[in-house]
PDB file of C-alpha atoms in Angstrom:
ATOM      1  CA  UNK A   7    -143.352 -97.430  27.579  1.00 44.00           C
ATOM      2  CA  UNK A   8    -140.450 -99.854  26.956  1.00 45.00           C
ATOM      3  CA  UNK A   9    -141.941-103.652  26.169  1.00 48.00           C
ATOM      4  CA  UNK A  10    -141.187-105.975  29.112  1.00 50.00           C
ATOM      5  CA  UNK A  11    -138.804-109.004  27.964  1.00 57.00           C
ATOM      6  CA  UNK A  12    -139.195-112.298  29.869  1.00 59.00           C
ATOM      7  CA  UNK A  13    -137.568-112.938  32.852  1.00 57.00           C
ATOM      8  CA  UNK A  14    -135.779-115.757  31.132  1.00 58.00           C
ATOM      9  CA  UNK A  15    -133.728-112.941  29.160  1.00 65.00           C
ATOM     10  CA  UNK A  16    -133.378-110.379  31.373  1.00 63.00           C
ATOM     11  CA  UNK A  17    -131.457-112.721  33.376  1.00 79.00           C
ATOM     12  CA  UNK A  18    -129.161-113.747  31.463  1.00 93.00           C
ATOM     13  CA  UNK A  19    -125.770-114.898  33.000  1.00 92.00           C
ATOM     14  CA  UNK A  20    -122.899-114.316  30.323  1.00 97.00           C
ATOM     15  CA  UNK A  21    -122.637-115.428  26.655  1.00 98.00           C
ATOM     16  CA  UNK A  22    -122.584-118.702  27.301  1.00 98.00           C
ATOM     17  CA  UNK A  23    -125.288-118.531  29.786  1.00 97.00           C
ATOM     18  CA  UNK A  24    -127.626-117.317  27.363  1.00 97.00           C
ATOM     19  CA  UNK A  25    -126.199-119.439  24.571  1.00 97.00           C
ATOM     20  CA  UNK A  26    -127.138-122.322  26.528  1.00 97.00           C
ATOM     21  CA  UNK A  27    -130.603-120.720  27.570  1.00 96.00           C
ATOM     22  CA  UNK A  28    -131.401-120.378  24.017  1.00 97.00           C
ATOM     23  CA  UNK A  29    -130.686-123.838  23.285  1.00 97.00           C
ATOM     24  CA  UNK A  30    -132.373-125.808  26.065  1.00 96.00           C
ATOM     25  CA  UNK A  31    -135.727-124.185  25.080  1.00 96.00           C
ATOM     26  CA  UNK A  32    -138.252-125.731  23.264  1.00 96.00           C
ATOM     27  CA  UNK A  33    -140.387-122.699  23.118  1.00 96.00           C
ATOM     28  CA  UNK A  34    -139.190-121.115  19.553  1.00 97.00           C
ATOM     29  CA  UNK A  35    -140.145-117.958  20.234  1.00 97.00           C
ATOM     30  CA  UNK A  36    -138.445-117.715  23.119  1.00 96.00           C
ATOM     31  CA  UNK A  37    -135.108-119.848  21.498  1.00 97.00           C
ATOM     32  CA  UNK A  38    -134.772-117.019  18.867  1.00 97.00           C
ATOM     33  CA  UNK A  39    -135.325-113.709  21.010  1.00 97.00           C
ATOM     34  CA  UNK A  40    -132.351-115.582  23.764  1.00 97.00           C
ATOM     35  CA  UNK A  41    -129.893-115.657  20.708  1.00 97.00           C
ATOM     36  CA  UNK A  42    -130.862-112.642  19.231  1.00 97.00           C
ATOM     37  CA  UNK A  43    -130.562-110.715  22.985  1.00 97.00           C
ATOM     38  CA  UNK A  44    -127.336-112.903  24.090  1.00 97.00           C
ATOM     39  CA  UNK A  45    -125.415-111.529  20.583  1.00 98.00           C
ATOM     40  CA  UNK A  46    -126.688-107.961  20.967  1.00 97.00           C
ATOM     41  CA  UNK A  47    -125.849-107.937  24.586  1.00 97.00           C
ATOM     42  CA  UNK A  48    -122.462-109.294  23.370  1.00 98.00           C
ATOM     43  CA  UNK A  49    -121.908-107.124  20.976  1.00 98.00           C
ATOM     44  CA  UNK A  50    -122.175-104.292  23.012  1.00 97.00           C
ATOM     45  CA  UNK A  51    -120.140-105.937  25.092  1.00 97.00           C
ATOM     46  CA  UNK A  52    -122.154-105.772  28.498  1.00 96.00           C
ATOM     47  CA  UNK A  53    -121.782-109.411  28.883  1.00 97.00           C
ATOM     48  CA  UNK A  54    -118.828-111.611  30.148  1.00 97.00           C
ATOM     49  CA  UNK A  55    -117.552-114.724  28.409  1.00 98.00           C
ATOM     50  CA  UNK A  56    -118.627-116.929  30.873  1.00 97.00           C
ATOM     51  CA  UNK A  57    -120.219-117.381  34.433  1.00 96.00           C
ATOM     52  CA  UNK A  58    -120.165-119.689  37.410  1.00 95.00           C
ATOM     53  CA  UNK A  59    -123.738-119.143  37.074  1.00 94.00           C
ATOM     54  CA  UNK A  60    -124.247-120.197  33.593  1.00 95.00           C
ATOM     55  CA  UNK A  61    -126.711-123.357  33.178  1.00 93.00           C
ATOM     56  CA  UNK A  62    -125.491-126.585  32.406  1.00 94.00           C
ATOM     57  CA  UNK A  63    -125.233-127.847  28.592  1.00 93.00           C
ATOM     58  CA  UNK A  64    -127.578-130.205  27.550  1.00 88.00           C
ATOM     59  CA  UNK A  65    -127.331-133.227  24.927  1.00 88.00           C
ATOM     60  CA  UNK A  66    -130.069-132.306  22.792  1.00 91.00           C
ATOM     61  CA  UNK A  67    -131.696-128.703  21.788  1.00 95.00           C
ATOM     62  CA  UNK A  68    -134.873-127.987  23.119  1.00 95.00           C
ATOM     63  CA  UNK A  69    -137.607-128.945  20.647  1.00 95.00           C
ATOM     64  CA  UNK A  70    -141.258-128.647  20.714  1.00 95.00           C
ATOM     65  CA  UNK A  71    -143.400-131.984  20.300  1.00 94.00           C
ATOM     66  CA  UNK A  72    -143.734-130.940  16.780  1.00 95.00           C
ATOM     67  CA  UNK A  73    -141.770-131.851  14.014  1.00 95.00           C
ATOM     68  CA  UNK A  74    -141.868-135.875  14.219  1.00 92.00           C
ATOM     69  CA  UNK A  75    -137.948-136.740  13.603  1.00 88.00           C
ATOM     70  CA  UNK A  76    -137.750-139.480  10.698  1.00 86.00           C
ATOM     71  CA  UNK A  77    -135.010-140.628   9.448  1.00 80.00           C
ATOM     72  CA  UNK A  78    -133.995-138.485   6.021  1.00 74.00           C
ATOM     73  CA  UNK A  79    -134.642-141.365   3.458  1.00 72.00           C
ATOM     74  CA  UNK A  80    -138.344-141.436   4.795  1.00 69.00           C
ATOM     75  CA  UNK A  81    -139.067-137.502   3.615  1.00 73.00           C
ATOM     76  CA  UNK A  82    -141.224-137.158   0.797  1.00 74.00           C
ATOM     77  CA  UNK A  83    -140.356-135.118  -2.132  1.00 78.00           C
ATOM     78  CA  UNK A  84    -143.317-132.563  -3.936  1.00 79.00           C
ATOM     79  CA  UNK A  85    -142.597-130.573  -6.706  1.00 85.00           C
ATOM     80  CA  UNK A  86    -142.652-127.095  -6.008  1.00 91.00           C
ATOM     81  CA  UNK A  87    -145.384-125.999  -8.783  1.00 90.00           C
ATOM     82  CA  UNK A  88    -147.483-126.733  -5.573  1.00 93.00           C
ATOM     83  CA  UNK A  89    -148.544-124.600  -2.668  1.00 95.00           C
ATOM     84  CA  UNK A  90    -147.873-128.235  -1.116  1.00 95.00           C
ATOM     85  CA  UNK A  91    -145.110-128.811  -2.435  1.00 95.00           C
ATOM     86  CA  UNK A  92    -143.620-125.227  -2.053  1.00 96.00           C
ATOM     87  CA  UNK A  93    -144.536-125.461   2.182  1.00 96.00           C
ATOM     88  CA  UNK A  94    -142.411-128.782   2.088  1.00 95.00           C
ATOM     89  CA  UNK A  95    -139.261-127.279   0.738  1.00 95.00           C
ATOM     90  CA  UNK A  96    -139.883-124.391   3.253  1.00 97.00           C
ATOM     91  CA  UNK A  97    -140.852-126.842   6.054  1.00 97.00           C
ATOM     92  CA  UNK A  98    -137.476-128.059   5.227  1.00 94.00           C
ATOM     93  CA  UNK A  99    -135.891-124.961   5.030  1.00 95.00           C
ATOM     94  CA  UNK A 100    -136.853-123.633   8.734  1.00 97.00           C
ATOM     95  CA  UNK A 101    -136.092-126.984   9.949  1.00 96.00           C
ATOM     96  CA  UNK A 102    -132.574-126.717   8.972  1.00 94.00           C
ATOM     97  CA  UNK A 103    -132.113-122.943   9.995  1.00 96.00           C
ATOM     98  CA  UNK A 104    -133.806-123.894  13.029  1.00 97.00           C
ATOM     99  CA  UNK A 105    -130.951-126.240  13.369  1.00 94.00           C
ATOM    100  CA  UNK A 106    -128.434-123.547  12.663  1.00 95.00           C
ATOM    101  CA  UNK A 107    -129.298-121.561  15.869  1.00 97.00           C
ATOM    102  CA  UNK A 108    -128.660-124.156  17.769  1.00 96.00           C
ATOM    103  CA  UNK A 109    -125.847-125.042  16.151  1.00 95.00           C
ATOM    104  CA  UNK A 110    -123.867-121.841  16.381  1.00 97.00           C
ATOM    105  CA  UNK A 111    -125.222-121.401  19.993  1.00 97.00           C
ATOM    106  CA  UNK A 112    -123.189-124.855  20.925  1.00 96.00           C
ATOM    107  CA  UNK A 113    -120.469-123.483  19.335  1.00 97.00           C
ATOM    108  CA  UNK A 114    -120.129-120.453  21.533  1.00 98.00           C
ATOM    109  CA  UNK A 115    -121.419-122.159  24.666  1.00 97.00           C
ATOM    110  CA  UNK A 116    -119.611-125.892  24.188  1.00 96.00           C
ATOM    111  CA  UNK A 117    -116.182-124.497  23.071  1.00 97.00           C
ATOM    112  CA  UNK A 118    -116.131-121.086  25.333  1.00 96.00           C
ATOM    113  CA  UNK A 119    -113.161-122.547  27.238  1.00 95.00           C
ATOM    114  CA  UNK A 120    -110.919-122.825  24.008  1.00 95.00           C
ATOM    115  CA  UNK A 121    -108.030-120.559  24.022  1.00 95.00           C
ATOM    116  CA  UNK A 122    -109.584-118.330  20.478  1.00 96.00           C
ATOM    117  CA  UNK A 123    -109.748-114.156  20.743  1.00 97.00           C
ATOM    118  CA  UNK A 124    -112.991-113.000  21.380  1.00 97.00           C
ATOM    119  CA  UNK A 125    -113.566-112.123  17.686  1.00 97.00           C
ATOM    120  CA  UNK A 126    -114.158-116.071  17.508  1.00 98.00           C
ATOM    121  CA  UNK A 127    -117.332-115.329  19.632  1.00 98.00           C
ATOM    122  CA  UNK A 128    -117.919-112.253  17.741  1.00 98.00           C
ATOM    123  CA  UNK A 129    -118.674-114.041  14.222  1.00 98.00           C
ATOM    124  CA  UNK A 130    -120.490-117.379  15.619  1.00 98.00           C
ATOM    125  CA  UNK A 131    -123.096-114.752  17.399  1.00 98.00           C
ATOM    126  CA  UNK A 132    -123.802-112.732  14.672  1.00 98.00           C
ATOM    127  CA  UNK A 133    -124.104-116.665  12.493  1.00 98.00           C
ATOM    128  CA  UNK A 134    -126.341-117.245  15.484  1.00 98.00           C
ATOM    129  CA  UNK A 135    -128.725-113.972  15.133  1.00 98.00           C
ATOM    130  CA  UNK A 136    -128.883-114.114  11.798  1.00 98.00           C
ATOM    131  CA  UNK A 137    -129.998-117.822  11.628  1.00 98.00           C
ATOM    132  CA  UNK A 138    -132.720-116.984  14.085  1.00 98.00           C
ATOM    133  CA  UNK A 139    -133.805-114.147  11.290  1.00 98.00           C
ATOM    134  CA  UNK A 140    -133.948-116.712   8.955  1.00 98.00           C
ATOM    135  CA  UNK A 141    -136.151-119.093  11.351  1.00 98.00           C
ATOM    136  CA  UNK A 142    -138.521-116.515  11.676  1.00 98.00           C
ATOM    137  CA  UNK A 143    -138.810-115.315   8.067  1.00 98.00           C
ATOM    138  CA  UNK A 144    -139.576-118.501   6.871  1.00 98.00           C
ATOM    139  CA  UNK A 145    -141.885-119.607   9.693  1.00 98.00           C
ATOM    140  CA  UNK A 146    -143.400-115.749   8.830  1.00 98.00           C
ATOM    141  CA  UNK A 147    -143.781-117.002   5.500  1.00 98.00           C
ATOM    142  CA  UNK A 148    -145.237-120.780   6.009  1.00 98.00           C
ATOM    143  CA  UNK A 149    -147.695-118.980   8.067  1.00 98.00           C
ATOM    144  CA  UNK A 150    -148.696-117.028   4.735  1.00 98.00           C
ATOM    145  CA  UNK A 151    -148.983-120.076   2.882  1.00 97.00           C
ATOM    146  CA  UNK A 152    -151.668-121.238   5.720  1.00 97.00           C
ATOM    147  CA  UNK A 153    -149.078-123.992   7.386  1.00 98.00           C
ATOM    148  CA  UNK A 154    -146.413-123.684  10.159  1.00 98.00           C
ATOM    149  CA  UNK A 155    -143.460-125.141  11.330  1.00 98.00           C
ATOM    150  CA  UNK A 156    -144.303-128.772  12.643  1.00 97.00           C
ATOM    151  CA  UNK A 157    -147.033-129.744  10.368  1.00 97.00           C
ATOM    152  CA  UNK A 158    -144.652-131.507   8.623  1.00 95.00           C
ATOM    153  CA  UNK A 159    -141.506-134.774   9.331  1.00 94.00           C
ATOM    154  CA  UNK A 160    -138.417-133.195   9.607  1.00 93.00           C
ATOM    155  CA  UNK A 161    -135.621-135.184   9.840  1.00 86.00           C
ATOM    156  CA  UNK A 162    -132.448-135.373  12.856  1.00 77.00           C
ATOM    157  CA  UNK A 163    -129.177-135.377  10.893  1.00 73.00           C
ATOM    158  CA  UNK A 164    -127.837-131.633  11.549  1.00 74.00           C
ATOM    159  CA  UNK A 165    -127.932-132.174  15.555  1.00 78.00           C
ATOM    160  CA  UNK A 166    -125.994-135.616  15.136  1.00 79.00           C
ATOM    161  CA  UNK A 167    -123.222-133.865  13.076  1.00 76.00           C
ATOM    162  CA  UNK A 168    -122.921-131.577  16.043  1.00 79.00           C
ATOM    163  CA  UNK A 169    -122.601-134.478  18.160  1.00 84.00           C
ATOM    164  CA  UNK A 170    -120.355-136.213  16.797  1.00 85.00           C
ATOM    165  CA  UNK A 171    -117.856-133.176  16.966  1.00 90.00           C
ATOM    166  CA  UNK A 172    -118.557-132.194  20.387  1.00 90.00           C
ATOM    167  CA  UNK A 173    -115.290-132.896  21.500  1.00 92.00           C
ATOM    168  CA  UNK A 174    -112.966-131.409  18.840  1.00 94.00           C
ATOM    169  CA  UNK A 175    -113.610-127.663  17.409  1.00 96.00           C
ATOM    170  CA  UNK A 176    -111.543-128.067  14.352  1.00 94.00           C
ATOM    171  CA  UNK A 177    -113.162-131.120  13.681  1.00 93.00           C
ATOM    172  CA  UNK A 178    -116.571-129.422  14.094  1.00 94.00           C
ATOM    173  CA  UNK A 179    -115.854-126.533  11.841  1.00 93.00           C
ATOM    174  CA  UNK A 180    -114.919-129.353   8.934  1.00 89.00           C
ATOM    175  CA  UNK A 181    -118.010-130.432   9.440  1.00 88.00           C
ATOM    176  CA  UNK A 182    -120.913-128.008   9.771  1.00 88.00           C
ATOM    177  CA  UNK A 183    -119.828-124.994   8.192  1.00 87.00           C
ATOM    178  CA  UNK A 184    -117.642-125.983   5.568  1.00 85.00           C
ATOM    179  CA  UNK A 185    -119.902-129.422   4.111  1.00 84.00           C
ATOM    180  CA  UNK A 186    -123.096-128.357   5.507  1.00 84.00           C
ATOM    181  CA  UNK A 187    -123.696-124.628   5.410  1.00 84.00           C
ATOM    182  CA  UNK A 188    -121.851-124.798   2.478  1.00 82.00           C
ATOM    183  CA  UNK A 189    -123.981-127.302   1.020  1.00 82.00           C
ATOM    184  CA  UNK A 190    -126.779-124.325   1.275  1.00 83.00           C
ATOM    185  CA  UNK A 191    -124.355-122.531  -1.406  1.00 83.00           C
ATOM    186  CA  UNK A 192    -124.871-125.131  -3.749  1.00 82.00           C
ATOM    187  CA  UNK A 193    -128.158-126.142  -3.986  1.00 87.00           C
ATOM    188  CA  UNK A 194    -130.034-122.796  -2.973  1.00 92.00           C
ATOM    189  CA  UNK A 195    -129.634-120.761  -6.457  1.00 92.00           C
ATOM    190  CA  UNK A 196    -131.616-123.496  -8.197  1.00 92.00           C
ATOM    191  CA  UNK A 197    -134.310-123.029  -5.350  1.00 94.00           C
ATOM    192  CA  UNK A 198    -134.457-119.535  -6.055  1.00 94.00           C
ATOM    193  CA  UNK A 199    -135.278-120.020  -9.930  1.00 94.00           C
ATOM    194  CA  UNK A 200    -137.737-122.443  -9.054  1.00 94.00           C
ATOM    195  CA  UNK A 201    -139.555-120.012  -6.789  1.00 95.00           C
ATOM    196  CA  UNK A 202    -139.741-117.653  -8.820  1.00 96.00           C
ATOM    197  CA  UNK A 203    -140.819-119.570 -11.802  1.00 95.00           C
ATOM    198  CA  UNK A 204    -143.948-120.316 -10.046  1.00 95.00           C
ATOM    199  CA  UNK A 205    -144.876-117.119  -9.336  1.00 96.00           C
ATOM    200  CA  UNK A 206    -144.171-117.280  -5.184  1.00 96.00           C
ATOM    201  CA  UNK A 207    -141.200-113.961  -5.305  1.00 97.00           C
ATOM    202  CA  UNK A 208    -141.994-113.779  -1.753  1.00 97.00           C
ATOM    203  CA  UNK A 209    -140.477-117.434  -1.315  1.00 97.00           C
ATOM    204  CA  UNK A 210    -138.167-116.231  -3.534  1.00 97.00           C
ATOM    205  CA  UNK A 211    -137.177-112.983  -1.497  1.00 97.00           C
ATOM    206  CA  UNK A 212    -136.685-115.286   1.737  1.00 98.00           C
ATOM    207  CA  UNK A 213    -134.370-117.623  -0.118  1.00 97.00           C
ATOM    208  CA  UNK A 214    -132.280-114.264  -1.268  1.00 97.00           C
ATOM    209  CA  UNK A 215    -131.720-113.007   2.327  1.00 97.00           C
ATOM    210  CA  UNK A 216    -130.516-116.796   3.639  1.00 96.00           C
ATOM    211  CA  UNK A 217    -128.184-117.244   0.186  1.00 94.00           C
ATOM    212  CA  UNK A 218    -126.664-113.873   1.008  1.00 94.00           C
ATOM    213  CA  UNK A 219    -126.377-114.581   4.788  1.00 95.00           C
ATOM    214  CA  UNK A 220    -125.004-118.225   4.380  1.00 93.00           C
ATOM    215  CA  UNK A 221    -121.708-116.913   2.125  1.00 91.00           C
ATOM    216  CA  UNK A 222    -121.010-114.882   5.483  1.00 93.00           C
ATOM    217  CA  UNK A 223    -121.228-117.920   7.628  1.00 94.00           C
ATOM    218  CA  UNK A 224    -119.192-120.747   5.986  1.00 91.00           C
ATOM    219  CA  UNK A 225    -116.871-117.589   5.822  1.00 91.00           C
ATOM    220  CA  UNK A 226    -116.860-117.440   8.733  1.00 95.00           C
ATOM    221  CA  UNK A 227    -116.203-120.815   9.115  1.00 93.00           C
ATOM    222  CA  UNK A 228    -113.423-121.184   6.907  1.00 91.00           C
ATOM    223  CA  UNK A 229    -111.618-118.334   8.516  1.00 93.00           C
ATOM    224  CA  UNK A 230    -111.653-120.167  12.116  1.00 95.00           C
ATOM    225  CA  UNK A 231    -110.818-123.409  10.405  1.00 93.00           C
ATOM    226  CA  UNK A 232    -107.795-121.890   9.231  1.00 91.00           C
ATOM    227  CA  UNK A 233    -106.754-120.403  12.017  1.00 95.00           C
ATOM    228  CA  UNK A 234    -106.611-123.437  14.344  1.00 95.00           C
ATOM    229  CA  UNK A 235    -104.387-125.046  11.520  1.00 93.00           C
ATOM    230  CA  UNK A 236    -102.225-122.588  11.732  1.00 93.00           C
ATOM    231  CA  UNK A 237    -101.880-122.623  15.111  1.00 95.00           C
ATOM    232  CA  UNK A 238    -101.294-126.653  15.232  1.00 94.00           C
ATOM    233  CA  UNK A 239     -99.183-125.645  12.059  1.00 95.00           C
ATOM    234  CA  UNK A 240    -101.329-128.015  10.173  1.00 93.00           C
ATOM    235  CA  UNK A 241    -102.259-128.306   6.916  1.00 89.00           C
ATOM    236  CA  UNK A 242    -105.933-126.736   6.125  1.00 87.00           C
ATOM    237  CA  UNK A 243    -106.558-129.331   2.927  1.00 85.00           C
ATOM    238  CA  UNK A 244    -105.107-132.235   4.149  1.00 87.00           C
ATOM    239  CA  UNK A 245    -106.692-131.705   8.036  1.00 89.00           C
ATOM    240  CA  UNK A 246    -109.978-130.826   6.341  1.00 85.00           C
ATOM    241  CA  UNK A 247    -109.862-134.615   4.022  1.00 84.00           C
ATOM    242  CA  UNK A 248    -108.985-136.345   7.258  1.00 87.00           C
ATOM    243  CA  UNK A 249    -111.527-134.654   9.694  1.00 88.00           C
ATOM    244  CA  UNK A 250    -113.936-135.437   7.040  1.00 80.00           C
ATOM    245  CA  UNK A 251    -113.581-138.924   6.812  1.00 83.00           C
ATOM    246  CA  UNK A 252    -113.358-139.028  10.433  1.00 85.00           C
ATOM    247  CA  UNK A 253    -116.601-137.194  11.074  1.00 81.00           C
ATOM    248  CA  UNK A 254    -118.784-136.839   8.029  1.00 77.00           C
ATOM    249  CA  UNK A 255    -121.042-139.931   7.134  1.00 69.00           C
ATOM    250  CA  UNK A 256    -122.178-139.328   3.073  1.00 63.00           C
ATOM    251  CA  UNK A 257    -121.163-138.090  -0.016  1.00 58.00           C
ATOM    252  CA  UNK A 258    -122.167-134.714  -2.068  1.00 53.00           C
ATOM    253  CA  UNK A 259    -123.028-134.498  -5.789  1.00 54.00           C
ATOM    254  CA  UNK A 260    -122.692-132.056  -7.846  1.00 46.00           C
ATOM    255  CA  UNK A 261    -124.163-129.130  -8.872  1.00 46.00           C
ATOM    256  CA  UNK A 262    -121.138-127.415  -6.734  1.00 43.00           C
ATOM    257  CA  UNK A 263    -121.409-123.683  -6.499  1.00 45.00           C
ATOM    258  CA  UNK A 264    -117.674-122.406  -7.099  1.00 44.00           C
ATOM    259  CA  UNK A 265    -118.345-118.744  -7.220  1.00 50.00           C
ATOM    260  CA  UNK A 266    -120.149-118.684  -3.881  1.00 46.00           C
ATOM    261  CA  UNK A 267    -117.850-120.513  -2.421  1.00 49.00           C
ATOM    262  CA  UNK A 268    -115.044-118.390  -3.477  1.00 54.00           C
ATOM    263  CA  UNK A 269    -116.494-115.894  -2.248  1.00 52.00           C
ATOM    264  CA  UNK A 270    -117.229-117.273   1.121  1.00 46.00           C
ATOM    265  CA  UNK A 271    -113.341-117.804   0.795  1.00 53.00           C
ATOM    266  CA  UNK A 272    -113.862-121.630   0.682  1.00 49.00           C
ATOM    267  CA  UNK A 273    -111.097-122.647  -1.421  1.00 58.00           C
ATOM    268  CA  UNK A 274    -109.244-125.162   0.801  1.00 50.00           C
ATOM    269  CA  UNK A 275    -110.726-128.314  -0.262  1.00 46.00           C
ATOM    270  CA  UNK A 276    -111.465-130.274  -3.271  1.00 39.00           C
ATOM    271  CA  UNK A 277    -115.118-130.630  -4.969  1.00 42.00           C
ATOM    272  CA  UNK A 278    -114.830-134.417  -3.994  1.00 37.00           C
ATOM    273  CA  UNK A 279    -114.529-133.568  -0.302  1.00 40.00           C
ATOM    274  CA  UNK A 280    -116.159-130.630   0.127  1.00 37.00           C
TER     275      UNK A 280
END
C-alpha cells in the first residue's frame, strides 16, 4: 500500500508553486520532501512552469524557532578533535545547505518569468534536490553524534545575499553560486582531512557526497552566468568584477581550490574576485 504524502504536496500547483511551498515552510521535513517532489514532478515533466494558483513569494524562508540568527563574527570556533567541536562544523554545515534549498528554490520560483529555456529550471531543481539530500544527511548524521539541527547559533548571511539580488538574475548568479557555493570548493577538502584524521569517516563520507555535488552546482552556475552575458553580449569577467562589487560585501582568502573549480568550469574570474 502506497505511503500517503501530505496534502501540502499532493497539491502542488506548478514548479513555482511548489518552489514557493517549499520555501515558506518552517517545518524541515516538510521543506525538503516539497523540493524533492516539485523537481521529480518536474522532471517528469507533469508539472507546468507556472500557475495563477501558485502562492505568493515571501521575504524570508520559513524557519523553525530554532537556530538563534547571530551575526557571523559572534560564532564560536571548536577544534574538530572534539565530538563538540566536530557537531559545530556540522551544525554549520546543515545550516548553510539548509540555506541552499532555499536558495535554489527562489531561484526557480523568483525568476520563473525570465525569458531562459526550460533547461534553466532543469539544473536549479536538481541543485535544489540535491541540497535537500545534503540537509538531511547531515542532520542524519548530527543526530548520530546525539545533537540536531538548532542546538546551536547559526548565523543569517546566505538569505541576505539572496536578497540583495532579488531583482537582477545575473547579478544573483555572481553572487551565490560562483563566490559562495564556490567558496564550498575551497575550503571543504581541508574539512575532509580533518575528519578523517580524527577518526569520524562517517563525517568524512557526508563531506564527500556535498564536495562532489557542489562542483555540479557552481557548474551549473557558471553555465547560466554565461549565458545571460552572451545574450546582453557582455563580457563574463568584467560583468562578474562589477556585479561583485555591486553585490558582494567581503573579501576571500586563500586556500583557493583551482582544480575544482576548473572542473566546475569556473574559470571566468580572477582568484582576487572570485
Amino acid at each position: 500500500m502506497p505511503i500517503a504524502m501530505p496534502a501540502e504536496i499532493e497539491t502542488i500547483t506548478s514548479l513555482r508553486g511548489g518552489a514557493v511551498a517549499a520555501i515558506r515552510s518552517a517545518d524541515l521535513d516538510r521543506k525538503t520532501a516539497l523540493a524533492q517532489e516539485s523537481a521529480t514532478r518536474w522532471f517528469a515533466r507533469t508539472l507546468s512552469l507556472r500557475s495563477p494558483l501558485d502562492p505568493a513569494l515571501a521575504d524570508r524562508p520559513g524557519r523553525p524557532e530554532r537556530p538563534e540568527l547571530v551575526p557571523p563574527k559572534h560564532m564560536e570556533k571548536r577544534s574538530l578533535h572534539t565530538v563538540k567541536g566536530r557537531i559545530a562544523l556540522l551544525h554549520a554545515i546543515a545550516h548553510i545547505e539548509l540555506n541552499a534549498v532555499d536558495l535554489a528554490l527562489d531561484i526557480v520560483a523568483r525568476f520563473a518569468t525570465e525569458p531562459v529555456p526550460n533547461s534553466f529550471f532543469d539544473g536549479w531543481m536538481q541543485v535544489a534536490f540535491e541540497e535537500a539530500k545534503h540537509f538531511r544527511m547531515v542532520r542524519t548524521r548530527l543526530r548520530d553524534l546525539g545533537a540536531d539541527y538548532g542546538d546551536l547559533p547559526a548565523h543569517d548571511g546566505l538569505w541576505q545575499a539572496a536578497h540583495a539580488t532579488r531583482n537582477d538574475l545575473t547579478a544573483r548568479l555572481a553572487v551565490v553560486p560562483l563566490i559562495l557555493e564556490a567558496r564550498g570548493l575551497d575550503v571543504t577538502p581541508a574539512l575532509q582531512v580533518k575528519m578523517r584524521e580524527t577518526g569520524d569517516m562517517e563525517s568524512a563520507a557526508v563531506l564527500d557526497v556535498i564536495y562532489n555535488d557542489e562542483k555540479g552546482h557552481v557548474a551549473v552556475g557558471a553555465k547560466w552566468f554565461r549565458f545571460l552575458c552572451a545574450r546582453e553580449r557582455r563580457d563574463p569577467a568584467r560583468t562578474f568584477q562589477d556585479l561583485v562589487r555591486a553585490n558582494f560585501r567581503g573579501s576571500l582568502k586563500a586556500p583557493f581550490n583551482d582544480i575544482a573549480r576548473a572542473e566546475a568550469g569556473l574559470t571566468l574570474t580572477s582568484k582576487s574576485n572570485s
